[in-house]
Coordinates of C-alpha atoms and ligand atoms in Angstrom, one line a residue:
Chain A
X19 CA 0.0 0.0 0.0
X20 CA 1.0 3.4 -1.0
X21 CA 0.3 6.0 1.7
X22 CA 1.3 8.9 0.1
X23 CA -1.1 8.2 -2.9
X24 CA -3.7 7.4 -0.2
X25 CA -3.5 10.7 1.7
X26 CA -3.7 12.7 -1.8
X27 CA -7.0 10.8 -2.6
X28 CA -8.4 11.9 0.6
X29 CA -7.2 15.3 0.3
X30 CA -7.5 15.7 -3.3
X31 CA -11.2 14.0 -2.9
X32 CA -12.5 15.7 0.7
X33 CA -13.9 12.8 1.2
X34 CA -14.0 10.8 4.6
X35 CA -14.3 7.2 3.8
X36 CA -14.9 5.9 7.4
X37 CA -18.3 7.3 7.0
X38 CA -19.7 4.1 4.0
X39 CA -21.3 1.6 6.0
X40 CA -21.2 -0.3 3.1
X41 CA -24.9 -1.0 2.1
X42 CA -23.8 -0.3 -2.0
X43 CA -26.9 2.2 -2.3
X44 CA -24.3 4.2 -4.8
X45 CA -23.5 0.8 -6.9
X46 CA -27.2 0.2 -7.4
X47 CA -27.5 3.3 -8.9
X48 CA -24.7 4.1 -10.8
X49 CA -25.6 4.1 -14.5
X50 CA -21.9 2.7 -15.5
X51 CA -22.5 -0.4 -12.9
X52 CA -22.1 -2.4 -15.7
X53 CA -18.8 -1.2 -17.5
X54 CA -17.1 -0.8 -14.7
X55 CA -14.9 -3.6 -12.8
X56 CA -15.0 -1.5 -9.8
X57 CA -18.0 0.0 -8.5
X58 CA -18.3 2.9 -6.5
X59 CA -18.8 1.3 -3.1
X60 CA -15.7 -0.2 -4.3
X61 CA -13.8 2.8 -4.5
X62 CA -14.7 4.0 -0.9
X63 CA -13.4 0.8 0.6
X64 CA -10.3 0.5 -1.7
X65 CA -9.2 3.5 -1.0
X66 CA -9.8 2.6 2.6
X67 CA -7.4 0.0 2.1
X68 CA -4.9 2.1 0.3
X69 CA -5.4 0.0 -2.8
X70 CA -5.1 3.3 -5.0
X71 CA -3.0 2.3 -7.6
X72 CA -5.4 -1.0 -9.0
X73 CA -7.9 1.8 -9.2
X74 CA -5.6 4.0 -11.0
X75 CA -5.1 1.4 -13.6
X76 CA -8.5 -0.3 -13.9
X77 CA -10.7 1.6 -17.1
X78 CA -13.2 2.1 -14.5
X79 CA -12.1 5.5 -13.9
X80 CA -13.1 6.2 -17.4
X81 CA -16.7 5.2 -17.2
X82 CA -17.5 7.3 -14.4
X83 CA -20.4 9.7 -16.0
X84 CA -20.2 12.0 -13.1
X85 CA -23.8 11.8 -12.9
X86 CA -23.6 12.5 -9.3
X87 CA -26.8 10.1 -8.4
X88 CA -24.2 8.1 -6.1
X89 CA -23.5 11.6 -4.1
X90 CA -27.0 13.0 -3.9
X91 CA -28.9 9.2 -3.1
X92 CA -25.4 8.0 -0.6
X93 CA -27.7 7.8 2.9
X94 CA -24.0 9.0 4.7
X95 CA -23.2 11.4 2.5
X96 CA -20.1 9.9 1.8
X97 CA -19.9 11.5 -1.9
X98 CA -18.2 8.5 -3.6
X99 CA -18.1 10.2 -6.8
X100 CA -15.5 12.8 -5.5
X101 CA -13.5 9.8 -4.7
X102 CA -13.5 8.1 -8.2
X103 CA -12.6 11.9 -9.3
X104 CA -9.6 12.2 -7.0
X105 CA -8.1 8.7 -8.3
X106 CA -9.0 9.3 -11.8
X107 CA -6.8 12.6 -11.4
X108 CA -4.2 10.5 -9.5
X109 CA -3.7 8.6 -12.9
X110 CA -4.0 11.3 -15.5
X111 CA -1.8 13.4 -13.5
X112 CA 1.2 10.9 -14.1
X113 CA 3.4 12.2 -17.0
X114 CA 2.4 10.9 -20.3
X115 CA -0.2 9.3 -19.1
X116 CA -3.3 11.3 -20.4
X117 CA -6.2 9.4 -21.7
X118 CA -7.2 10.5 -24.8
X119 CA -5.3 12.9 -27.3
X120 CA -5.9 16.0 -28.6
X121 CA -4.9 14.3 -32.5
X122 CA -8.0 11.6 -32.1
X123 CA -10.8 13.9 -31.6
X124 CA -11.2 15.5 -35.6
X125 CA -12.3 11.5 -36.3
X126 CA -14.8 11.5 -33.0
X127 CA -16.5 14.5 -34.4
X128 CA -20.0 14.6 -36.4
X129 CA -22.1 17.0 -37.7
X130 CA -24.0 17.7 -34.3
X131 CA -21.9 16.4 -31.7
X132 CA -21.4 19.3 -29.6
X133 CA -18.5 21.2 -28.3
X134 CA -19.3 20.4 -24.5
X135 CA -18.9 16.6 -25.3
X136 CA -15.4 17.9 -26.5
X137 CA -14.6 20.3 -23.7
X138 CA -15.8 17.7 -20.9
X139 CA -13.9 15.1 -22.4
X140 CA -10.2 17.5 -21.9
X141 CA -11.1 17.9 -18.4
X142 CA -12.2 14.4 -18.0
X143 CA -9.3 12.8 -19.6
X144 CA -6.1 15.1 -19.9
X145 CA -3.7 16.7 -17.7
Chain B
X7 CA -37.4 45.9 -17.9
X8 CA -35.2 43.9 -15.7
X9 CA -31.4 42.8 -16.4
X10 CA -29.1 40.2 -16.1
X11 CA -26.1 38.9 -17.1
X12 CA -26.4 36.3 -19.3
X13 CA -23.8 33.4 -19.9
X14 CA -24.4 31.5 -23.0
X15 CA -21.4 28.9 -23.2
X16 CA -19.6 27.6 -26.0
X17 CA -21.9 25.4 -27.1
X18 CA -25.2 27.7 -27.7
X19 CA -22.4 29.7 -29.7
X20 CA -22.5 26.7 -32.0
X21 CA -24.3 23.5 -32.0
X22 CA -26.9 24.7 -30.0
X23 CA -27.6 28.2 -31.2
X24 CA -31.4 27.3 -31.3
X25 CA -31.3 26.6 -27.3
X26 CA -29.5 30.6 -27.4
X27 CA -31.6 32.1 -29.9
X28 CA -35.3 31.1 -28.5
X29 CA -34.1 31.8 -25.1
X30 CA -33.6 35.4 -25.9
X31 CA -36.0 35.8 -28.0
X32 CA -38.5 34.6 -25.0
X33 CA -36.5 37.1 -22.6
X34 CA -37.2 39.8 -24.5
X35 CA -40.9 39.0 -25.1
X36 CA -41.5 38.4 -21.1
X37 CA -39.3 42.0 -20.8
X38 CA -36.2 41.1 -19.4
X39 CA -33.0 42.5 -20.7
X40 CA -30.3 39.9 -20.7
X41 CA -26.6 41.8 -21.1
X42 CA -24.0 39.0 -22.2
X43 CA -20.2 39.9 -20.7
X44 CA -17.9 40.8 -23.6
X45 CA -14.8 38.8 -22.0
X46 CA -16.8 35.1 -20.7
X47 CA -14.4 32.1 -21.4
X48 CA -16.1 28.5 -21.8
X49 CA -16.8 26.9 -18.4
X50 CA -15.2 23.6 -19.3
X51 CA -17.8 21.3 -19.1
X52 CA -17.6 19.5 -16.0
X53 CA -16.9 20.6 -12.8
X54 CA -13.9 19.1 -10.9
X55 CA -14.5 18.2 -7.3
X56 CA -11.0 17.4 -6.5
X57 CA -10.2 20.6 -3.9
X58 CA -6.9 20.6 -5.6
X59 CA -7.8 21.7 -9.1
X60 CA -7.8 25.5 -8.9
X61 CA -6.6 26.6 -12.9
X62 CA -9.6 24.2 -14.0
X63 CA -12.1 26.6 -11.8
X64 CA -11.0 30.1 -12.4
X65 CA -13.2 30.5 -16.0
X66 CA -16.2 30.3 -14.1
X67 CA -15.1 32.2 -11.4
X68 CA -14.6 35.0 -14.1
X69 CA -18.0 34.9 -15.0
X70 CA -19.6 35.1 -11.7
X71 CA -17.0 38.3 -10.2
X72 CA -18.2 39.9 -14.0
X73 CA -22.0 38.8 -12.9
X74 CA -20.7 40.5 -9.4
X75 CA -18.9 43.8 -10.8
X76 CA -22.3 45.0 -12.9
X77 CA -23.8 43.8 -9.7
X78 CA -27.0 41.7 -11.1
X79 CA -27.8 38.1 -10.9
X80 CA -26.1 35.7 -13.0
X81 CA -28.7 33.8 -15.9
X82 CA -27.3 30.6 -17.3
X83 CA -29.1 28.5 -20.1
X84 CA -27.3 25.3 -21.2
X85 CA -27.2 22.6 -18.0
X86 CA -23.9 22.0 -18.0
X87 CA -22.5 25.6 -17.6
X88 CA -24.9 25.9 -14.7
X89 CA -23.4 22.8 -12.5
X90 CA -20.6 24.0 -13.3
X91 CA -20.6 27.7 -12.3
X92 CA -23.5 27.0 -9.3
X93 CA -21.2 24.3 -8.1
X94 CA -17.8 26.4 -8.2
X95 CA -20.0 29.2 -6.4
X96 CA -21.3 26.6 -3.8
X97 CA -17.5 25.4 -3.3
X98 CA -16.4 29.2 -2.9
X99 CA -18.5 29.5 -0.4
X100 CA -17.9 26.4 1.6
X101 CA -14.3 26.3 1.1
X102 CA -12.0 28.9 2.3
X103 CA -9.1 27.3 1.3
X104 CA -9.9 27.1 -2.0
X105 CA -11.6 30.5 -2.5
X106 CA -8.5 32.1 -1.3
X107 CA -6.2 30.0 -4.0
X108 CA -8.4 31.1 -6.1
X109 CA -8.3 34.8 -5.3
X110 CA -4.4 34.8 -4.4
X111 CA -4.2 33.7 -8.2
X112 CA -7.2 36.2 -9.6
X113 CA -6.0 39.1 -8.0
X114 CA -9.4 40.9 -8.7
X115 CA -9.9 44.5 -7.6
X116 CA -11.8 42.7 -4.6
X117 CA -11.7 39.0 -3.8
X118 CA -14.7 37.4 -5.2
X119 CA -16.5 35.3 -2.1
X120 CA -19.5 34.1 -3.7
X121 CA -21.4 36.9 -3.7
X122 CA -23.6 36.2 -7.3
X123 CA -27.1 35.1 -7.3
X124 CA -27.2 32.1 -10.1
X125 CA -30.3 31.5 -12.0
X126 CA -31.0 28.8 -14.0
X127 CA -32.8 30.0 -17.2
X128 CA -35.9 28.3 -15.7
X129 CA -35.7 29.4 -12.5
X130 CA -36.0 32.7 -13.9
X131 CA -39.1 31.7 -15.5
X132 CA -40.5 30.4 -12.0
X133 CA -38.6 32.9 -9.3
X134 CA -38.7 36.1 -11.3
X135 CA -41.4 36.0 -14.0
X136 CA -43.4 33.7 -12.1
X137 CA -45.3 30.3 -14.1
X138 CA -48.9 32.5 -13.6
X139 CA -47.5 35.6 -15.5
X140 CA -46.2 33.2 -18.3
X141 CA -49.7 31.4 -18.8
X142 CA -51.1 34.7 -19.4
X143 CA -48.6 35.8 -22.2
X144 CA -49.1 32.0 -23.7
X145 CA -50.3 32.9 -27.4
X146 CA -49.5 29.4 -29.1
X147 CA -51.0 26.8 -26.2
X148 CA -49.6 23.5 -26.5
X149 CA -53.1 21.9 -25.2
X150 CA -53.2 18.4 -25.7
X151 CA -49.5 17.8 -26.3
X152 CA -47.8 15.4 -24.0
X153 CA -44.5 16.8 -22.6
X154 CA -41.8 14.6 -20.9
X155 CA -39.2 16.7 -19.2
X156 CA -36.0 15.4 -19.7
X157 CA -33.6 17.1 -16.4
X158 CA -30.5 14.1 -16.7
X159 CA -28.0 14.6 -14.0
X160 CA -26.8 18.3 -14.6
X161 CA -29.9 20.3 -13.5
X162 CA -30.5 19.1 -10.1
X163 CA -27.2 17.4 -8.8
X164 CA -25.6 17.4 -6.7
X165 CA -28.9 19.0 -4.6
X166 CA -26.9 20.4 -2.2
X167 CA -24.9 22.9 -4.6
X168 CA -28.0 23.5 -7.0
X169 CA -30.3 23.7 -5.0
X170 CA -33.0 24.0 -8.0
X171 CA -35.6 21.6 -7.1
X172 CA -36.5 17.8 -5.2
X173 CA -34.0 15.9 -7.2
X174 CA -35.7 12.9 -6.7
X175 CA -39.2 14.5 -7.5
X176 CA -38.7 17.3 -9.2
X177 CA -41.6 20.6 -10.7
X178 CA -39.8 22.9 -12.6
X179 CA -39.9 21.7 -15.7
X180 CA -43.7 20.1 -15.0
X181 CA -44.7 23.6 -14.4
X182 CA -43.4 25.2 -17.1
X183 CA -44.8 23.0 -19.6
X184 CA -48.3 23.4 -17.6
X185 CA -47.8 27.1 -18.2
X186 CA -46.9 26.4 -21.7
X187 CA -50.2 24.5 -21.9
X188 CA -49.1 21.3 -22.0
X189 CA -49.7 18.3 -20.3
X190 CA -46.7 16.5 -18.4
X191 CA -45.7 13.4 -18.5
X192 CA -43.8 11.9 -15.5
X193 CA -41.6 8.8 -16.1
X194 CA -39.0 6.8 -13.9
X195 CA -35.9 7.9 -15.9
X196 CA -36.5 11.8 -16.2
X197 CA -33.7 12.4 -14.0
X198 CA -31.0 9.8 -15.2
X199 CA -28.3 9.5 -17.0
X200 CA -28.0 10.1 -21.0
X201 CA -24.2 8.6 -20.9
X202 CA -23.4 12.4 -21.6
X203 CA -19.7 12.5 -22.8
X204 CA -19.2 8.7 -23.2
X205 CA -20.3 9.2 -26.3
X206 CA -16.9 10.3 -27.5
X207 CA -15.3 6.7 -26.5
X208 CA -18.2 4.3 -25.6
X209 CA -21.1 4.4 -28.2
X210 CA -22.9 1.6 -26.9
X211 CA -22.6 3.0 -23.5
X212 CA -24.2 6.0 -24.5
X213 CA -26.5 4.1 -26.5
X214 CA -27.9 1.7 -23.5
X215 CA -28.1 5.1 -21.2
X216 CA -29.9 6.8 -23.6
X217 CA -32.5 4.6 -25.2
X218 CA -33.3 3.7 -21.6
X219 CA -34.4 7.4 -21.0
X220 CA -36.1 7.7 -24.5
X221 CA -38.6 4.3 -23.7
X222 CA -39.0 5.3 -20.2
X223 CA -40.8 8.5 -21.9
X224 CA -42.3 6.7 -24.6
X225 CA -44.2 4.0 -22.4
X226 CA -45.7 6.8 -20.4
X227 CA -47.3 7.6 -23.5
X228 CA -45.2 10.9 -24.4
X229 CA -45.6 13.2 -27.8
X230 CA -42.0 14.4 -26.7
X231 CA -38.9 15.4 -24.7
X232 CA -38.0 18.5 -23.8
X233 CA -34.4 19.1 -22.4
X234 CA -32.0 22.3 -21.7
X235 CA -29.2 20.6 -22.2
X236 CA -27.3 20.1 -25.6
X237 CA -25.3 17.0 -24.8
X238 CA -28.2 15.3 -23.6
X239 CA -30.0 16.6 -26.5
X240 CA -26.9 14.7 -28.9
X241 CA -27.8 11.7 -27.3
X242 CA -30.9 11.2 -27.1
X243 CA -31.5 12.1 -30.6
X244 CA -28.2 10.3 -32.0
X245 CA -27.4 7.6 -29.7
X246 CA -31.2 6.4 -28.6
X247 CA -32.2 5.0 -31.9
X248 CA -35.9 5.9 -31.2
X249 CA -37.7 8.6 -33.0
X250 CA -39.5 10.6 -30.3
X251 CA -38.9 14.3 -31.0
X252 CA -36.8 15.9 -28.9
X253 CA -36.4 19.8 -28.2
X254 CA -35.4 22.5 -26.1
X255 CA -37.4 23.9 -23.7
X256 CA -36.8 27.2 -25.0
X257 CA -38.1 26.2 -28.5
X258 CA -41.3 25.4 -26.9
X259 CA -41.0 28.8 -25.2
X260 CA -40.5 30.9 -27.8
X261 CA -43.1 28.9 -30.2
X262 CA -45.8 29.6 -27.2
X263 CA -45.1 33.3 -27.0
X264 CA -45.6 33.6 -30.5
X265 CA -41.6 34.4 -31.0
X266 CA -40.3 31.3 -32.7
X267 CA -40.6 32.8 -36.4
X268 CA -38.9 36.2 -35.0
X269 CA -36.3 34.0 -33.5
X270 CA -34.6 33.2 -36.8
X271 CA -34.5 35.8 -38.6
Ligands
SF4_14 S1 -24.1 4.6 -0.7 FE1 -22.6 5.7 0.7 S2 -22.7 4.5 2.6 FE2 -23.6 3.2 1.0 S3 -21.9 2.0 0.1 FE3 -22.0 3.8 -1.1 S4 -20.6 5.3 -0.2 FE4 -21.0 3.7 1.3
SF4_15 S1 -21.1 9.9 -10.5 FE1 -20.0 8.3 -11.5 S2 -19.7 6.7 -10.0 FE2 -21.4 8.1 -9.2 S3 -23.3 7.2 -9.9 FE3 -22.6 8.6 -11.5 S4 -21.4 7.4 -13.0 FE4 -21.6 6.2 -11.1

């Protein structure tokens, strides 16, 4: 376990993961449960652990539609979403390790696809 | 005539210039003065919760100390500016530490501390104009029509910060399309996900979110959606495979206050 990575997760995130009590209310309504191969409770009790970086390289970080359902309907207000942020910044932060690049998006563009899908994506994905 | 400042975003500049266009044609039919600042900067998209990102804030900070310095409230139109300008307001206010990074970097002629009142283009229409006042300027009813209000994530989460409406049950939209005339249709995924920028690397993500929404309308028996959002608009025109119309609410706005043809010209 990586503490230093741990303690920027919780400061980057402001989130106090002591408070989950684990009932996976945040899973059950997270519209990526699917696609991802961690959930959101997940990521509370990971980070918990201090097992940042299989977080930091699982694509789940990327499915995150920051949707916010898992903040607003968490019971202890635990705001997972800000922790999946926080870990997903973790990894794009790393030099050369930016998810998407500027040269693929003229082939991702259509005739109406518009410029906030774009703009999202940069903040999402690239440091 | 009241004023405001009015933020339009990058994208009403161009893909969604009818979501722009009706909306100000609508303003100025219901006499309100919106006054866009010469120097706004896009708002990025999506807010960042990390309390470390400061650079990735400061463009909607801009626009609110702007909102601030010709001292009216702040109207915003497309959903996605709004999170994120209400939620950088909501974290200025909470956070001290951050709201003085922010400042020590700004360096305005006064520190900006949260001070702008942030209207959402509809809660204009509800706070200020008031939902009676707009029935009575209704010209074009849309009597008989059935209306599904589309809100997604952007609108009402998270509650805390937007403080708009019940995000589990929310009005707003109901309302307006009552005052329009219309009659609303509630359905279980009015306030779900569309897949919103997933689009850009996972079609069929976006594809499962977003056909999910457009059934969930359809089964309750809706003529249409109505959204304010552009993205969500993309996808659940694009990415839903279903052939329910969808507008924005501001088309529907205009059209009823006999502005629409005005609108384009
Ligand atoms: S909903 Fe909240 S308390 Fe429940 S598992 Fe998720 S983070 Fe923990
Ligand atoms: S914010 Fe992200 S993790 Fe939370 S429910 Fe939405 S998609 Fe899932």
């Amino acid at each position: 376990m990586n503490k230093n990575l741990k303690e920027q997760v919780l400061r980057s995130s402001g989130v106090n993961v002591l408070k989950c009590m684990r009932c996976g209310k945040c899973s059950g309504t997270c519209p990526s449960y699917d696609e991802m191969e961690y959930h959101p409770h997940q990521f509370v009790y990971m980070v918990e652990r201090g097992d940042i970086e299989t977080l930091m390289n699982s694509k789940s970080i990327y499915k995150c539609l920051t949707c916010f359902a898992c903040v607003d309907r968490c019971p202890r207000n635990v705001e997972p979403a800000k922790v999946v942020e926080a870990v997903r910044l973790a990894a794009v932060r790393q030099q050369g390790n930016n998810h998407m690049n500027p040269n693929q998006i003229p082939e991702m563009l259509d005739d109406d696809l518009p410029q906030q899908a774009i703009v999202t994506a940069f903040r999402k994905y690239i440091k | 005539m009241e004023t405001f400042t009015y933020y339009p975003g990058c994208t009403l500049r161009t893909k969604a210039k009818d979501l722009d266009t009706y909306a100000r044609s609508s303003a100025e039919a219901l006499g309100i003065s919106l006054e866009e600042p010469a120097d706004w900067q896009c708002c990025g998209g999506a807010y960042t919760t990390a309390k470390d990102e400061i650079a990735t804030k400061l463009s909607a900070v801009r626009t609110l100390n702007s909102a601030k310095t010709s001292n009216r409230p702040l109207i915003t139109v497309c959903s996605a500016c709004h999170n994120v300008i209400k939620q950088t307001n909501y974290d200025i206010l909470h956070d001290e530490e951050m709201a003085s990074k922010i400042n020590n970097y700004l360096q305005l002629d006064e520190p900006y501390n949260g001070e702008t009142t942030v209207y959402h283009y509809l809660e204009m229409l509800r706070d200020v104009v008031g939902f009676d006042n707009l029935a009575q300027k209704v010209v074009n009813s849309f009597k008989g029509k059935k209306i599904a209000a589309y809100y997604g994530c952007l609108l009402l989460r998270p509650s805390k910060a937007l403080a708009m409406d019940d995000p589990e049950n929310p009005t707003i939209m109901e309302d307006f399309i009552k005052a329009i005339g219309g009659t609303p249709v509630i359905y279980a995924q009015r306030n779900e996900c569309c897949g919103g920028y997933i689009t850009l690397e996972d079609k069929d993500q976006a594809a499962k979110r977003s056909s999910a929404v457009m059934r969930s309308a359809a089964d309750q028996g809706a003529d249409m959606i109505i959204t304010a959002c552009p993205l969500c608009l993309y996808n659940l025109k694009k990415n839903s495979g279903s052939e329910l119309p969808v507008y924005y609410f501001t088309e529907l706005l205009a059209e009823a206050l006999g502005v629409k043809e005005e609108s384009n010209e």
